[in-house]
C-alpha positions as a printed Julia matrix, in Angstrom:
426×3 Matrix{Float64}:
 67.14  184.5    6.54
 66.79  185.08   2.82
 63.11  185.37   1.86
 63.39  182.69  -0.82
 65.11  180.26   1.56
 62.49  180.91   4.2
 59.72  180.21   1.7
 61.45  177.03   0.54
 61.82  175.87   4.16
 58.11  176.48   4.81
 57.09  174.47   1.76
 59.53  171.71   2.7
 58.04  171.46   6.19
 54.54  171.34   4.68
 55.59  168.55   2.36
 57.17  166.69   5.29
 53.97  166.8    7.3
 51.97  165.61   4.3
 54.44  162.77   3.72
 54.25  161.71   7.37
 50.46  161.58   7.5
 50.21  160.13   4.0
 52.64  157.35   4.89
 50.36  156.31   7.72
 47.21  156.5    5.55
 48.89  154.45   2.8
 48.47  151.34   4.99
 44.71  151.36   4.39
 43.93  149.36   1.23
 40.72  151.35   0.62
 42.3   154.79   1.04
 41.64  157.4   -1.64
 44.44  159.62  -0.38
 47.9   158.28   0.34
 51.45  159.5    0.51
 51.46  161.64  -2.63
 47.96  163.06  -2.18
 48.53  164.15   1.42
 51.81  165.78   0.44
 50.03  167.77  -2.27
 47.2   168.69   0.12
 49.68  170.11   2.65
 51.44  172.07  -0.07
 48.07  173.32  -1.33
 47.3   174.66   2.13
 50.55  176.61   2.25
 50.42  177.85  -1.34
 46.8   179.04  -1.29
 47.43  180.85   2.0
 50.51  182.57   0.55
 48.65  183.49  -2.63
 45.67  184.78  -0.63
 47.99  186.87   1.53
 49.76  188.31  -1.53
 46.53  189.16  -3.37
 44.42  190.07  -0.35
 41.93  187.3   -1.19
 41.44  185.1    1.85
 38.66  183.18   0.1
 41.18  181.34  -2.12
 42.29  179.03   0.69
 38.7   178.55   1.88
 37.55  177.5   -1.61
 40.52  175.13  -1.96
 39.72  173.54   1.38
 36.08  173.01   0.37
 37.05  171.56  -3.03
 39.48  169.06  -1.46
 36.95  167.95   1.15
 34.13  167.52  -1.38
 36.4   165.67  -3.82
 37.62  163.15  -1.26
 34.16  162.63   0.22
 32.76  162.06  -3.26
 35.49  159.54  -4.1
 34.55  157.48  -1.05
 30.82  157.84  -1.63
 30.85  156.38  -5.14
 32.99  153.41  -4.11
 30.78  150.49  -2.95
 33.67  149.1   -0.89
 33.77  152.16   1.34
 30.41  153.92   1.34
 28.64  151.06   3.13
 30.67  151.29   6.34
 31.7   154.97   6.12
 35.35  153.88   6.2
 36.67  157.05   4.53
 35.51  159.57   7.15
 38.8   159.57   9.05
 40.88  160.05   5.9
 38.72  162.97   4.71
 38.97  164.72   8.07
 42.72  164.02   8.22
 43.14  165.58   4.76
 41.31  168.73   5.85
 43.49  168.97   8.97
 46.67  168.54   6.9
 45.49  171.36   4.61
 45.01  173.56   7.69
 48.48  172.61   8.97
 49.88  173.77   5.65
 48.08  177.07   6.21
 49.61  177.33   9.71
 53.09  176.88   8.3
 52.46  179.59   5.71
 51.61  182.1    8.46
 54.76  181.25  10.42
 53.48  178.74  13.03
 55.9   176.0   12.04
 56.54  174.48  15.46
 52.84  174.23  16.27
 52.08  172.69  12.87
 54.82  170.08  13.21
 53.72  169.14  16.73
 50.1   168.78  15.61
 51.15  166.78  12.56
 53.16  164.31  14.61
 50.37  164.03  17.17
 47.75  163.45  14.5
 49.87  160.75  12.86
 50.24  158.97  16.19
 46.48  159.22  16.73
 45.82  157.65  13.33
 48.46  154.96  13.75
 47.26  153.7   17.13
 43.69  153.16  16.01
 43.48  149.53  17.21
 45.02  150.31  20.58
 42.73  153.3   21.16
 39.67  151.25  20.21
 40.78  148.61  22.7
 41.08  151.25  25.41
 37.58  152.52  24.66
 36.15  149.0   24.85
 37.81  148.26  28.2
 36.46  151.41  29.85
 33.05  150.93  31.43
 30.22  153.49  31.25
 31.04  154.38  34.86
 34.64  155.1   33.91
 33.57  157.33  31.04
 31.14  159.21  33.3
 33.97  159.8   35.74
 36.17  161.23  32.96
 33.31  163.53  31.96
 32.84  164.57  35.59
 36.54  165.44  35.78
 36.15  167.55  32.65
 33.19  169.28  34.3
 34.92  170.04  37.62
 38.05  171.32  35.83
 36.72  173.1   32.74
 33.29  174.29  33.91
 33.23  174.66  37.71
 36.79  175.96  38.22
 36.58  179.03  35.93
 33.33  180.12  37.63
 34.82  180.35  41.13
 36.14  183.68  42.47
 39.92  183.89  42.85
 40.05  185.89  46.1
 40.37  185.16  49.8
 37.43  184.83  52.2
 37.0   184.04  55.87
 39.37  184.21  58.84
 43.1   184.48  58.13
 42.33  184.96  54.44
 43.05  181.33  53.57
 39.71  180.33  52.04
 40.11  181.04  48.33
 37.37  179.12  46.42
 39.33  179.05  43.16
 42.52  177.75  44.77
 40.67  175.22  46.9
 38.9   173.81  43.87
 42.14  173.92  41.88
 43.61  171.55  44.45
 40.56  169.31  44.04
 41.24  169.25  40.29
 44.93  168.45  40.89
 44.23  165.54  43.25
 41.36  164.24  41.12
 43.48  164.4   37.97
 46.33  162.38  39.5
 43.9   159.85  40.99
 41.91  159.55  37.76
 45.06  158.93  35.72
 46.07  156.17  38.1
 42.58  154.67  38.16
 42.22  154.57  34.37
 45.7   153.07  33.97
 44.86  150.47  36.64
 41.59  149.58  34.9
 43.32  149.19  31.53
 46.14  147.0   32.83
 44.25  144.89  35.38
 44.56  141.2   34.65
 47.68  141.65  32.52
 50.18  143.31  34.85
 49.31  141.54  38.09
 50.4   142.68  41.52
 53.18  144.97  40.33
 51.04  147.54  38.51
 48.13  147.03  40.89
 50.36  148.26  43.72
 51.91  151.13  41.77
 48.73  152.41  40.16
 46.64  151.65  43.24
 48.94  153.99  45.14
 47.97  156.78  42.76
 44.27  156.08  43.23
 44.31  155.39  46.98
 47.17  153.8   48.88
 44.82  153.14  51.82
 42.32  151.27  49.66
 45.12  149.28  48.02
 46.52  148.34  51.43
 43.13  147.2   52.72
 42.4   145.18  49.57
 45.77  143.42  49.71
 45.43  142.63  53.42
 41.9   141.31  52.96
 42.76  139.07  50.02
 45.73  137.64  51.94
 43.48  136.91  54.93
 40.93  135.16  52.7
 43.61  133.11  50.97
 42.82  134.45  47.48
 46.3   135.94  47.27
 49.6   134.81  48.83
 50.82  136.92  51.74
 54.08  137.66  49.9
 52.19  139.1   46.91
 49.89  141.1   49.21
 52.86  142.59  51.04
 54.44  143.52  47.7
 51.28  145.39  46.67
 51.21  147.2   50.03
 54.84  148.29  49.77
 54.44  149.48  46.19
 51.28  151.44  46.97
 52.84  153.24  49.91
 56.05  153.92  48.01
 53.94  155.48  45.27
 52.32  157.66  47.94
 55.71  159.24  48.72
 56.25  160.02  45.03
 52.71  161.38  44.78
 53.26  163.75  47.73
 56.52  165.0   46.22
 54.8   165.57  42.88
 52.0   167.59  44.49
 54.51  169.66  46.46
 56.59  170.33  43.35
 53.5   171.63  41.53
 52.07  173.76  44.35
 55.17  174.95  46.25
 58.52  173.91  44.73
 60.48  175.4   47.63
 58.71  173.1   50.1
 59.23  170.13  47.78
 62.96  170.85  47.82
 63.01  171.07  51.63
 60.97  167.84  51.87
 63.55  165.85  49.91
 65.71  164.99  52.98
 62.71  163.15  54.46
 60.73  161.88  51.49
 63.56  160.94  49.11
 65.26  158.48  51.52
 61.84  157.11  52.5
 60.99  156.58  48.84
 64.34  154.89  48.21
 63.96  152.57  51.2
 60.39  151.74  50.17
 61.64  150.86  46.68
 64.38  148.64  48.11
 61.89  146.91  50.4
 59.56  146.33  47.45
 62.44  144.94  45.38
 63.37  142.59  48.2
 59.77  141.45  48.51
 59.46  141.1   44.72
 62.29  138.57  44.79
 60.7   136.78  47.71
 57.33  136.63  45.98
 58.83  135.47  42.67
 59.06  137.13  39.28
 55.48  136.16  38.46
 53.4   136.83  41.58
 49.95  135.31  41.12
 46.93  137.6   40.85
 43.87  135.41  41.18
 40.48  136.42  39.74
 38.84  136.75  43.2
 41.51  139.26  44.19
 40.91  141.27  41.04
 37.18  141.35  41.65
 37.7   142.46  45.24
 40.06  145.24  44.19
 37.68  146.47  41.54
 34.84  146.83  44.04
 37.03  148.67  46.57
 38.32  151.5   44.42
 36.02  154.49  44.13
 36.0   156.72  41.1
 38.18  159.68  42.15
 36.2   162.32  40.26
 32.77  161.42  41.62
 31.21  164.84  42.3
 30.06  164.14  45.91
 33.56  162.84  46.71
 35.09  165.98  45.17
 32.8   168.2   47.23
 33.62  166.24  50.39
 37.34  166.58  49.76
 36.96  170.32  49.1
 35.08  170.72  52.38
 37.62  168.69  54.36
 40.49  170.55  52.76
 38.92  173.95  53.54
 38.35  172.87  57.16
 41.91  171.61  57.61
 43.21  174.76  55.94
 41.26  176.94  58.36
 42.25  174.91  61.43
 45.87  174.85  60.28
 45.96  178.63  59.94
 44.38  179.0   63.38
 46.85  176.55  64.96
 49.82  178.27  63.36
 48.57  181.69  64.54
 47.51  180.8   68.11
 49.92  178.02  69.04
 52.75  178.47  66.57
 54.54  175.86  64.46
 54.01  173.21  67.14
 50.27  173.57  66.78
 50.44  173.03  63.05
 52.72  170.01  63.44
 50.28  168.43  65.88
 47.45  169.0   63.41
 49.6   167.5   60.63
 50.14  164.29  62.58
 46.46  163.91  63.49
 45.22  164.79  59.99
 47.74  162.44  58.38
 46.05  159.53  60.11
 43.02  160.0   57.88
 44.1   161.85  54.72
 47.59  162.81  53.54
 46.43  164.88  50.57
 44.41  167.44  52.54
 47.11  168.21  55.11
 49.83  168.21  52.43
 47.94  170.81  50.42
 47.24  172.77  53.62
 50.95  172.91  54.45
 51.78  174.06  50.94
 49.08  176.74  50.85
 49.96  178.04  54.34
 53.56  178.36  53.21
 52.49  180.2   50.05
 50.41  182.61  52.15
 53.25  183.21  54.63
 51.47  181.65  57.63
 54.24  179.07  58.2
 57.83  178.83  57.07
 59.3   176.29  54.68
 60.78  174.12  57.43
 57.43  173.83  59.24
 55.64  172.93  56.0
 58.19  170.24  55.14
 58.16  168.83  58.68
 54.36  168.8   58.72
 54.23  166.84  55.47
 56.76  164.33  56.78
 54.78  163.9   60.01
 51.52  163.44  58.12
 53.05  160.81  55.83
 54.59  159.02  58.81
 51.28  158.99  60.67
 49.55  157.6   57.61
 52.12  154.81  57.27
 51.66  153.93  60.95
 47.9   153.78  60.49
 48.23  151.46  57.51
 50.51  149.13  59.46
 47.78  148.92  62.09
 45.1   148.33  59.46
 47.1   145.49  57.92
 47.53  143.94  61.36
 43.79  144.19  62.05
 42.54  143.12  58.61
 45.27  140.82  57.33
 46.22  139.08  60.55
 49.15  139.14  62.94
 51.69  137.46  60.64
 51.15  139.87  57.73
 50.93  142.79  60.16
 54.34  141.99  61.65
 55.95  141.65  58.24
 54.4   144.94  57.12
 55.53  146.82  60.21
 59.05  145.43  59.83
 59.12  146.54  56.17
 57.76  149.99  57.11
 60.24  150.54  59.96
 63.22  151.82  57.89
 60.87  154.16  56.03
 59.48  155.55  59.28
 62.99  156.11  60.63
 63.94  157.93  57.43
 60.86  160.15  57.71
 61.61  160.96  61.36
 65.26  161.74  60.62
 64.35  163.82  57.59
 61.72  165.81  59.5
 64.23  166.53  62.25
 66.8   167.6   59.68
 64.28  169.9   57.99
 63.59  171.65  61.29
 67.28  171.83  62.22
 68.45  173.47  59.0
 65.63  176.03  59.35
């Protein structure tokens, strides 16, 4: 590209970013920097960087950045309408960031600068919504988010990435990485559930509850139906949605950890997921378009869900996962694939995540083949669904238990057929 055209394109992109951010800031009646000012600030960032590069004087851009920041801060400080509540802080910081984005464009990082500019504009625009999110999160929720940051950004990098123990399957880094993966998915579902509770009713409670814990969601729904605080039709809908979400969750984990196993698991999990969705749709129509979610049910659900990133819970999961991983490797070595499949069924009765990750890691290490891993996951999921049907029968009563088992039956048949197919095709 011609050098002059390339320079013109860089300045045009800088101006575009400034216009975008300035357009958003123009909505504030007290702003001291709007559409025109932000455009000029972005151009100043690019121009001073280019001049500094041409003259070998990097301090030119630094001085310009300081002058712009001091000027804007001073304009807000002398205005009685803004200095009392510090309302100009965001605009000043945004102006400095826009200047830096102009500098990025000048050094050739156009794509990064544009992405950051769009993201920053969205962050500024959704101020009210973000403040509402912050108000709805409790101190416990915020501590859990901080704990997740700690287990992922602090603990994980400190762990050695090499194998220990028998069969070479105990890799501390990879074990904790799986803890981070499961905790991250669960935390996302929990936060979304907390933010939508009371507005989305049974539908999102079932879907998001399945991300947090499909077992907890099933127990809560069965208990509220038994107590009469929620109709049985709405409780069954929540149960079906939570367990359908579990199938999608397992497929997502497999796709991240071992895509080849995820592909082989599709003949079992995809039909099961489809049948679960159809059963939920059927039940949604039976329960009505607006299934009631009474306050007692919401309070019960809130007390049942545990924060997924609680450090003791993370340590317990890591220990259980390491144990299942070790036993799975031993079973595959001493007994063969049948030993692992038996372990998968038994482990699935208590925790699908641990045995799913074990199957994926054993496949990655070469201890079992792809068909055995896919069949083991299908068996574990099927065992877990059977257990939940029994729990609903015991907790929610015979009538709800029968309806749940009848709704689960096509899914169980699909899992059994898919697991058989996975073994047959090798």
